[in-house]
Structures are given as structure tokens and as C-alpha cells.
mmCIF file of C-alpha atoms in Angstrom:
data_model
loop_
_atom_site.group_PDB
_atom_site.id
_atom_site.type_symbol
_atom_site.label_atom_id
_atom_site.label_comp_id
_atom_site.label_asym_id
_atom_site.label_seq_id
_atom_site.Cartn_x
_atom_site.Cartn_y
_atom_site.Cartn_z
ATOM 1 C CA PHE Z 461 0.611 12.695 9.828
ATOM 2 C CA VAL Z 462 0.827 12.481 13.600
ATOM 3 C CA THR Z 463 -2.132 10.076 13.579
ATOM 4 C CA LEU Z 464 -0.291 7.799 11.151
ATOM 5 C CA LEU Z 465 2.799 7.804 13.363
ATOM 6 C CA SER Z 466 0.728 7.074 16.452
ATOM 7 C CA ARG Z 467 -0.768 4.090 14.647
ATOM 8 C CA PHE Z 468 2.705 2.733 13.903
ATOM 9 C CA ARG Z 469 3.627 3.215 17.560
ATOM 10 C CA SER Z 470 0.514 1.412 18.767
ATOM 11 C CA GLN Z 471 1.185 -1.482 16.386
ATOM 12 C CA SER Z 472 4.775 -1.794 17.581
ATOM 13 C CA ALA Z 473 3.689 -1.602 21.228
ATOM 14 C CA LEU Z 474 1.415 -4.635 20.983
ATOM 15 C CA GLU Z 475 2.944 -7.293 23.204
ATOM 16 C CA ARG Z 476 0.749 -10.003 21.742
ATOM 17 C CA ASP Z 477 -1.784 -10.394 18.980
ATOM 18 C CA LEU Z 478 -5.384 -9.820 19.956
ATOM 19 C CA LEU Z 479 -8.308 -12.140 19.185
ATOM 20 C CA TRP Z 480 -6.205 -15.088 20.412
ATOM 21 C CA VAL Z 481 -5.407 -16.775 17.081
ATOM 22 C CA SER Z 482 -2.217 -16.872 15.065
ATOM 23 C CA PRO Z 483 -1.449 -14.160 12.475
ATOM 24 C CA VAL Z 484 -1.431 -16.793 9.708
ATOM 25 C CA SER Z 485 -4.982 -17.818 10.576
ATOM 26 C CA LYS Z 486 -6.157 -14.220 10.819
ATOM 27 C CA LEU Z 487 -4.633 -13.261 7.467
ATOM 28 C CA ALA Z 488 -6.091 -16.279 5.656
ATOM 29 C CA ALA Z 489 -9.484 -15.752 7.289
ATOM 30 C CA ALA Z 490 -9.571 -12.049 6.371
ATOM 31 C CA VAL Z 491 -8.924 -12.903 2.707
ATOM 32 C CA LEU Z 492 -11.593 -15.609 2.868
ATOM 33 C CA TYR Z 493 -14.159 -13.231 4.373
ATOM 34 C CA VAL Z 494 -13.526 -10.525 1.774
ATOM 35 C CA VAL Z 495 -13.835 -13.021 -1.091
ATOM 36 C CA LEU Z 496 -17.060 -14.571 0.230
ATOM 37 C CA VAL Z 497 -18.712 -11.224 0.960
ATOM 38 C CA SER Z 498 -17.685 -9.864 -2.446
ATOM 39 C CA LEU Z 499 -19.069 -12.876 -4.332
ATOM 40 C CA THR Z 500 -22.378 -13.303 -2.547
ATOM 41 C CA ARG Z 501 -25.614 -11.864 -3.907
ATOM 42 C CA GLN Z 502 -27.754 -12.756 -0.933
ATOM 43 C CA PHE Z 503 -28.619 -10.285 1.787
ATOM 44 C CA GLY Z 504 -28.851 -13.102 4.314
ATOM 45 C CA PHE Z 505 -25.173 -13.971 4.092
ATOM 46 C CA VAL Z 506 -24.143 -10.310 4.242
ATOM 47 C CA TYR Z 507 -26.223 -9.875 7.415
ATOM 48 C CA LEU Z 508 -24.655 -13.028 8.860
ATOM 49 C CA MET Z 509 -21.138 -11.711 8.234
ATOM 50 C CA LEU Z 510 -22.193 -8.325 9.618
ATOM 51 C CA ALA Z 511 -23.291 -9.993 12.842
ATOM 52 C CA TYR Z 512 -20.044 -11.990 12.982
ATOM 53 C CA ALA Z 513 -17.988 -8.829 12.472
ATOM 54 C CA ALA Z 514 -19.986 -7.116 15.237
ATOM 55 C CA VAL Z 515 -19.127 -9.937 17.643
ATOM 56 C CA LEU Z 516 -15.415 -9.699 16.826
ATOM 57 C CA LEU Z 517 -15.458 -5.913 17.090
ATOM 58 C CA ALA Z 518 -17.073 -6.177 20.529
ATOM 59 C CA LEU Z 519 -13.975 -8.045 21.748
ATOM 60 C CA LEU Z 520 -11.709 -5.061 21.013
ATOM 61 C CA PRO Z 521 -10.798 -2.273 23.427
ATOM 62 C CA ALA Z 522 -12.938 0.849 23.095
ATOM 63 C CA ARG Z 523 -10.199 2.873 21.383
ATOM 64 C CA GLU Z 524 -9.535 0.257 18.707
ATOM 65 C CA LEU Z 525 -13.270 -0.334 18.262
ATOM 66 C CA ARG Z 526 -13.829 3.348 17.554
ATOM 67 C CA ARG Z 527 -11.083 3.430 14.939
ATOM 68 C CA CYS Z 528 -12.290 0.282 13.199
ATOM 69 C CA LEU Z 529 -15.854 1.551 13.011
ATOM 70 C CA ALA Z 530 -14.743 4.961 11.749
ATOM 71 C CA GLY Z 531 -12.999 3.438 8.725
ATOM 72 C CA ALA Z 532 -15.877 1.039 8.025
ATOM 73 C CA PHE Z 533 -18.533 3.767 8.196
ATOM 74 C CA ALA Z 534 -16.429 6.022 5.952
ATOM 75 C CA ALA Z 535 -16.161 3.293 3.298
ATOM 76 C CA ALA Z 536 -19.881 2.561 3.477
ATOM 77 C CA ALA Z 537 -20.765 6.259 3.231
ATOM 78 C CA LEU Z 538 -18.513 6.721 0.216
ATOM 79 C CA ALA Z 539 -20.088 3.729 -1.544
ATOM 80 C CA TYR Z 540 -23.542 5.096 -0.728
ATOM 81 C CA LEU Z 541 -22.752 8.507 -2.222
ATOM 82 C CA ILE Z 542 -21.300 6.955 -5.381
ATOM 83 C CA LEU Z 543 -24.379 4.752 -5.879
ATOM 84 C CA LEU Z 544 -26.946 7.429 -4.982
ATOM 85 C CA PRO Z 545 -27.563 8.494 -8.623
ATOM 86 C CA SER Z 546 -28.324 4.893 -9.628
ATOM 87 C CA ALA Z 547 -30.746 4.589 -6.700
ATOM 88 C CA LEU Z 548 -32.549 7.744 -7.802
ATOM 89 C CA ALA Z 549 -32.822 6.179 -11.258
ATOM 90 C CA GLY Z 550 -34.600 3.150 -9.767
ATOM 91 C CA SER Z 551 -31.830 0.655 -8.923
ATOM 92 C CA ARG Z 552 -32.325 0.019 -5.194
ATOM 93 C CA TYR Z 553 -30.431 -3.283 -4.987
ATOM 94 C CA SER Z 554 -26.938 -1.827 -5.460
ATOM 95 C CA ILE Z 555 -27.313 1.008 -2.973
ATOM 96 C CA THR Z 556 -28.486 -1.466 -0.338
ATOM 97 C CA MET Z 557 -26.024 -4.282 -0.983
ATOM 98 C CA ILE Z 558 -22.739 -2.616 -1.907
ATOM 99 C CA PRO Z 559 -22.440 -0.208 1.092
ATOM 100 C CA ALA Z 560 -23.175 -3.137 3.415
ATOM 101 C CA LYS Z 561 -20.481 -5.197 1.690
ATOM 102 C CA ALA Z 562 -18.025 -2.319 1.933
ATOM 103 C CA PHE Z 563 -18.734 -1.935 5.656
ATOM 104 C CA VAL Z 564 -18.210 -5.653 6.335
ATOM 105 C CA CYS Z 565 -15.037 -5.994 4.237
ATOM 106 C CA VAL Z 566 -13.395 -2.881 5.685
ATOM 107 C CA SER Z 567 -14.332 -4.039 9.189
ATOM 108 C CA PHE Z 568 -12.528 -7.345 8.705
ATOM 109 C CA VAL Z 569 -9.468 -5.652 7.202
ATOM 110 C CA ASN Z 570 -9.387 -3.188 10.099
ATOM 111 C CA LEU Z 571 -9.704 -6.066 12.549
ATOM 112 C CA LEU Z 572 -6.671 -7.696 10.969
ATOM 113 C CA SER Z 573 -4.560 -4.545 11.013
ATOM 114 C CA ARG Z 574 -5.602 -3.432 14.505
ATOM 115 C CA THR Z 575 -5.055 -6.778 16.212
ATOM 116 C CA THR Z 576 -1.825 -7.957 14.564
ATOM 117 C CA ARG Z 577 1.648 -6.494 14.697
ATOM 118 C CA TRP Z 578 3.242 -5.466 11.392
ATOM 119 C CA ASP Z 579 6.250 -7.765 11.799
ATOM 120 C CA ARG Z 580 3.994 -10.748 12.437
ATOM 121 C CA LEU Z 581 1.924 -9.910 9.382
ATOM 122 C CA THR Z 582 5.024 -9.985 7.195
ATOM 123 C CA GLY Z 583 5.951 -13.295 8.814
ATOM 124 C CA ALA Z 584 2.499 -14.601 7.928
ATOM 125 C CA LEU Z 585 3.052 -13.556 4.317
ATOM 126 C CA ARG Z 586 6.226 -15.644 4.288
ATOM 127 C CA ARG Z 587 4.251 -18.668 5.450
ATOM 128 C CA PHE Z 588 2.047 -18.258 2.366
ATOM 129 C CA ARG Z 589 5.116 -18.427 0.104
ATOM 130 C CA PHE Z 590 5.098 -14.793 -0.937
ATOM 131 C CA PRO Z 591 8.329 -13.749 -2.727
ATOM 132 C CA ASP Z 592 11.094 -12.620 -0.405
ATOM 133 C CA LEU Z 593 11.592 -9.397 -2.373
ATOM 134 C CA PHE Z 594 7.935 -8.457 -1.915
ATOM 135 C CA ILE Z 595 8.112 -9.046 1.859
ATOM 136 C CA PHE Z 596 11.423 -7.185 2.074
ATOM 137 C CA VAL Z 597 9.986 -4.092 0.364
ATOM 138 C CA ILE Z 598 6.908 -4.068 2.625
ATOM 139 C CA ASP Z 599 8.929 -4.623 5.798
ATOM 140 C CA ILE Z 600 11.528 -1.944 5.079
ATOM 141 C CA THR Z 601 8.884 0.532 3.880
ATOM 142 C CA ILE Z 602 6.824 0.209 7.062
ATOM 143 C CA LYS Z 603 9.835 0.529 9.331
ATOM 144 C CA TYR Z 604 11.338 3.512 7.541
ATOM 145 C CA ILE Z 605 8.052 5.369 7.231
ATOM 146 C CA ALA Z 606 7.971 5.352 11.027
ATOM 147 C CA LEU Z 607 11.658 6.299 11.411
ATOM 148 C CA LEU Z 608 11.647 9.070 8.814
ATOM 149 C CA GLY Z 609 8.289 10.292 10.078
ATOM 150 C CA GLU Z 610 9.698 10.712 13.576
ATOM 151 C CA PHE Z 611 12.706 12.560 12.166
ATOM 152 C CA ALA Z 612 10.518 14.863 10.039
ATOM 153 C CA LEU Z 613 8.241 15.567 12.972
ATOM 154 C CA GLN Z 614 11.191 16.559 15.148
ATOM 155 C CA MET Z 615 12.457 18.923 12.444
ATOM 156 C CA LEU Z 616 9.037 20.568 12.098
ATOM 157 C CA TYR Z 617 8.794 21.021 15.854
ATOM 158 C CA ALA Z 618 12.260 22.587 15.893
ATOM 159 C CA LEU Z 619 11.239 24.885 13.037
ATOM 160 C CA ARG Z 620 8.135 26.004 14.912
ATOM 161 C CA LEU Z 621 10.132 26.709 18.081
ATOM 162 C CA ARG Z 622 12.582 28.887 16.159
ATOM 163 C CA SER Z 623 9.845 30.766 14.299
ATOM 164 C CA VAL Z 624 9.131 33.778 16.527
ATOM 165 C CA GLY Z 625 6.629 36.292 15.177
ATOM 166 C CA ARG Z 626 5.699 36.394 11.507
ATOM 167 C CA ASN Z 627 7.907 34.323 9.253
ATOM 168 C CA ARG Z 628 7.550 35.079 5.535
ATOM 169 C CA GLY Z 629 10.119 32.457 4.544
ATOM 170 C CA LYS Z 630 8.174 29.389 5.662
ATOM 171 C CA TYR Z 631 8.281 27.743 2.264
ATOM 172 C CA GLY Z 632 12.043 28.116 2.085
ATOM 173 C CA SER Z 633 12.391 26.555 5.532
ATOM 174 C CA LEU Z 634 10.107 23.716 4.478
ATOM 175 C CA ALA Z 635 12.220 23.081 1.388
ATOM 176 C CA GLY Z 636 15.321 22.941 3.589
ATOM 177 C CA ALA Z 637 13.628 20.440 5.896
ATOM 178 C CA ALA Z 638 12.673 18.289 2.895
ATOM 179 C CA GLY Z 639 16.258 18.356 1.634
ATOM 180 C CA THR Z 640 17.566 17.379 5.055
ATOM 181 C CA LEU Z 641 15.047 14.553 5.208
ATOM 182 C CA PHE Z 642 16.209 13.291 1.805
ATOM 183 C CA LEU Z 643 19.868 13.312 2.888
ATOM 184 C CA LYS Z 644 18.932 11.529 6.119
ATOM 185 C CA SER Z 645 17.024 8.837 4.240
ATOM 186 C CA ARG Z 646 19.966 8.301 1.905
ATOM 187 C CA ALA Z 647 22.384 7.988 4.831
ATOM 188 C CA MET Z 648 20.052 5.554 6.592
ATOM 189 C CA SER Z 649 19.698 3.431 3.463
ATOM 190 C CA GLU Z 650 23.486 3.150 3.143
ATOM 191 C CA GLU Z 651 23.807 2.224 6.812
ATOM 192 C CA LEU Z 652 21.114 -0.412 6.358
ATOM 193 C CA TYR Z 653 22.894 -1.854 3.330
ATOM 194 C CA TYR Z 654 26.226 -2.110 5.141
ATOM 195 C CA ALA Z 655 24.593 -3.623 8.238
ATOM 196 C CA MET Z 656 22.809 -6.270 6.163
ATOM 197 C CA GLU Z 657 26.008 -7.011 4.251
ATOM 198 C CA CYS Z 658 27.964 -7.460 7.494
ATOM 199 C CA ARG Z 659 25.329 -9.866 8.805
ATOM 200 C CA GLY Z 660 25.421 -11.940 5.642
ATOM 201 C CA PHE Z 661 21.853 -11.207 4.581
ATOM 202 C CA THR Z 662 21.128 -12.972 1.288
ATOM 203 C CA GLY Z 663 17.559 -11.784 0.750
ATOM 204 C CA GLU Z 664 15.919 -14.855 2.274
ATOM 205 C CA TYR Z 665 13.405 -14.343 5.054
ATOM 206 C CA ARG Z 666 13.234 -17.049 7.663
ATOM 207 C CA THR Z 667 10.303 -17.240 10.030
ATOM 208 C CA ALA Z 668 9.855 -19.393 13.080
ATOM 209 C CA ARG Z 669 7.347 -22.207 12.770
ATOM 210 C CA VAL Z 670 4.143 -21.418 14.596
ATOM 211 C CA ARG Z 671 2.297 -24.501 15.743
ATOM 212 C CA PRO Z 672 -1.494 -24.280 15.538
ATOM 213 C CA THR Z 673 -3.288 -24.314 18.864
ATOM 214 C CA TRP Z 674 -6.759 -25.410 19.866
ATOM 215 C CA ARG Z 675 -7.892 -21.811 19.395
ATOM 216 C CA ASP Z 676 -6.923 -22.004 15.715
ATOM 217 C CA GLY Z 677 -8.867 -25.269 15.436
ATOM 218 C CA VAL Z 678 -12.011 -23.690 16.889
ATOM 219 C CA PHE Z 679 -11.502 -20.634 14.693
ATOM 220 C CA TRP Z 680 -11.292 -22.673 11.493
ATOM 221 C CA ALA Z 681 -14.253 -24.832 12.506
ATOM 222 C CA LEU Z 682 -16.218 -21.585 12.726
ATOM 223 C CA ASN Z 683 -14.883 -20.526 9.318
ATOM 224 C CA ALA Z 684 -15.954 -23.869 7.850
ATOM 225 C CA GLY Z 685 -19.446 -23.149 9.129
ATOM 226 C CA LEU Z 686 -19.383 -19.739 7.438
ATOM 227 C CA VAL Z 687 -18.357 -21.334 4.137
ATOM 228 C CA LEU Z 688 -21.211 -23.844 4.431
ATOM 229 C CA ALA Z 689 -23.587 -20.969 5.170
ATOM 230 C CA TYR Z 690 -22.354 -19.183 2.040
ATOM 231 C CA PHE Z 691 -23.206 -22.158 -0.179
ATOM 232 C CA ALA Z 692 -26.496 -22.780 1.649
ATOM 233 C CA LEU Z 693 -27.674 -19.188 1.196
ATOM 234 C CA SER Z 694 -26.394 -18.797 -2.387
#
């Protein structure tokens, strides 16, 4: 739980997006990479995307690199364990291809999430004409998970400080903390509703226009080369 909150804090503390391209380009490219890797049946293209992911991962700070690789290795290991019975039965293709695909896809998704702020990701979704209600639910959910998580963590710390010696009523205290958290969330939701009503919010998300730079041009030229490689190796 604390790890999840620290991730929200690190995302909010990013002053700028890493990897030097716009969030719209990174979101579209991540979807493109996942689709191409999922559709291919050639090891050559998977190895190419693996090398490309390794280059992008090398540009990250050591802390973010470690977290990205941890999630990718976990996904690949899980896929390997699931496919192990089929490999023992004689099907070696799946156990070689699918874990590699899982590693590459999770690496690209982790790169997107670790290098882009949450608010800019929701803005990128708006640029792709996602429904306003969908973006609103995602945006409010992310923000209030962090806020309510901080509040719950403070209550648990206070409970631990007041628990001297052996406490046999821990479950009762935990139920009280959950009830307090529910009342707090309800009060915060009402305050949010009144604040949005006072500001004249009509449910429409407006995002500032982000002009593409030369970095985005180079990035998409590289992506065009990857698409050509996909068709050449297929």
C-alpha cells in the first residue's frame, strides 16, 4: 500500500515527461508496439522490439529502470509457468515466444507509466477523442486513491502509536478506521461536487493544444521503420 502511494507521489513530482516526446506520441506508440508484438509470429521482430525496449530502458534513471524490469520479468515468469505444461508435452514454440512477448509488452507499458505524469496521460486520452465521462472517472479515481490513501495511512499510524502493549481489539479498531474512511470519502465527494458546480463544470474536458516538435518527428520516423520491419519480417 505504501509502495502504491509512493508511486503516485513520484508521478506527481515529475516536473516534465521523460524520453523527450509528447504524451500523445508516447501513448499512441505504446498501443502500436503492443499490437505489433502481439500479432507477430516471427522471433526476429520480437528480438528487434526487445532490443528497442532495452535502448529506451537504458535512458531511464536507475530507480525507474529497476521498477520497469521487475514488472516485465514478473509477467514473463508468470507466462512461462503457465505454459510450462504445454512445453513438457512437446510444444516449445509457445513457451519461447509468449514469455518474450509478455516481457516486451509490459516493458513498453511500464515505460509509458513511469515517464509520463497521470494528468498528462488523461490529457492525451482527450486528444484521442475518448469520452469525457471515461476520462473524468479515471482522473478522479487516480486523484482520490492518493488522497484517501494518505488519509488511511495517517489513521493507521495513529492507531499504531496509541496501541501500547497487546491489543486484542485490533479488528474493532480497523473497522472503526474503515468507517471513518468511508465518511471522509463521502464528505470529500460532496465538497468536490459543490466546487465543480461553483466553477461551472459541465463535464467537458478541455486540453491545451500541444504542438509536435522535431523530437516527435524523429520518434515517428523511427516508428515507421518499426512498422516496415514488422511487414518485412512477417
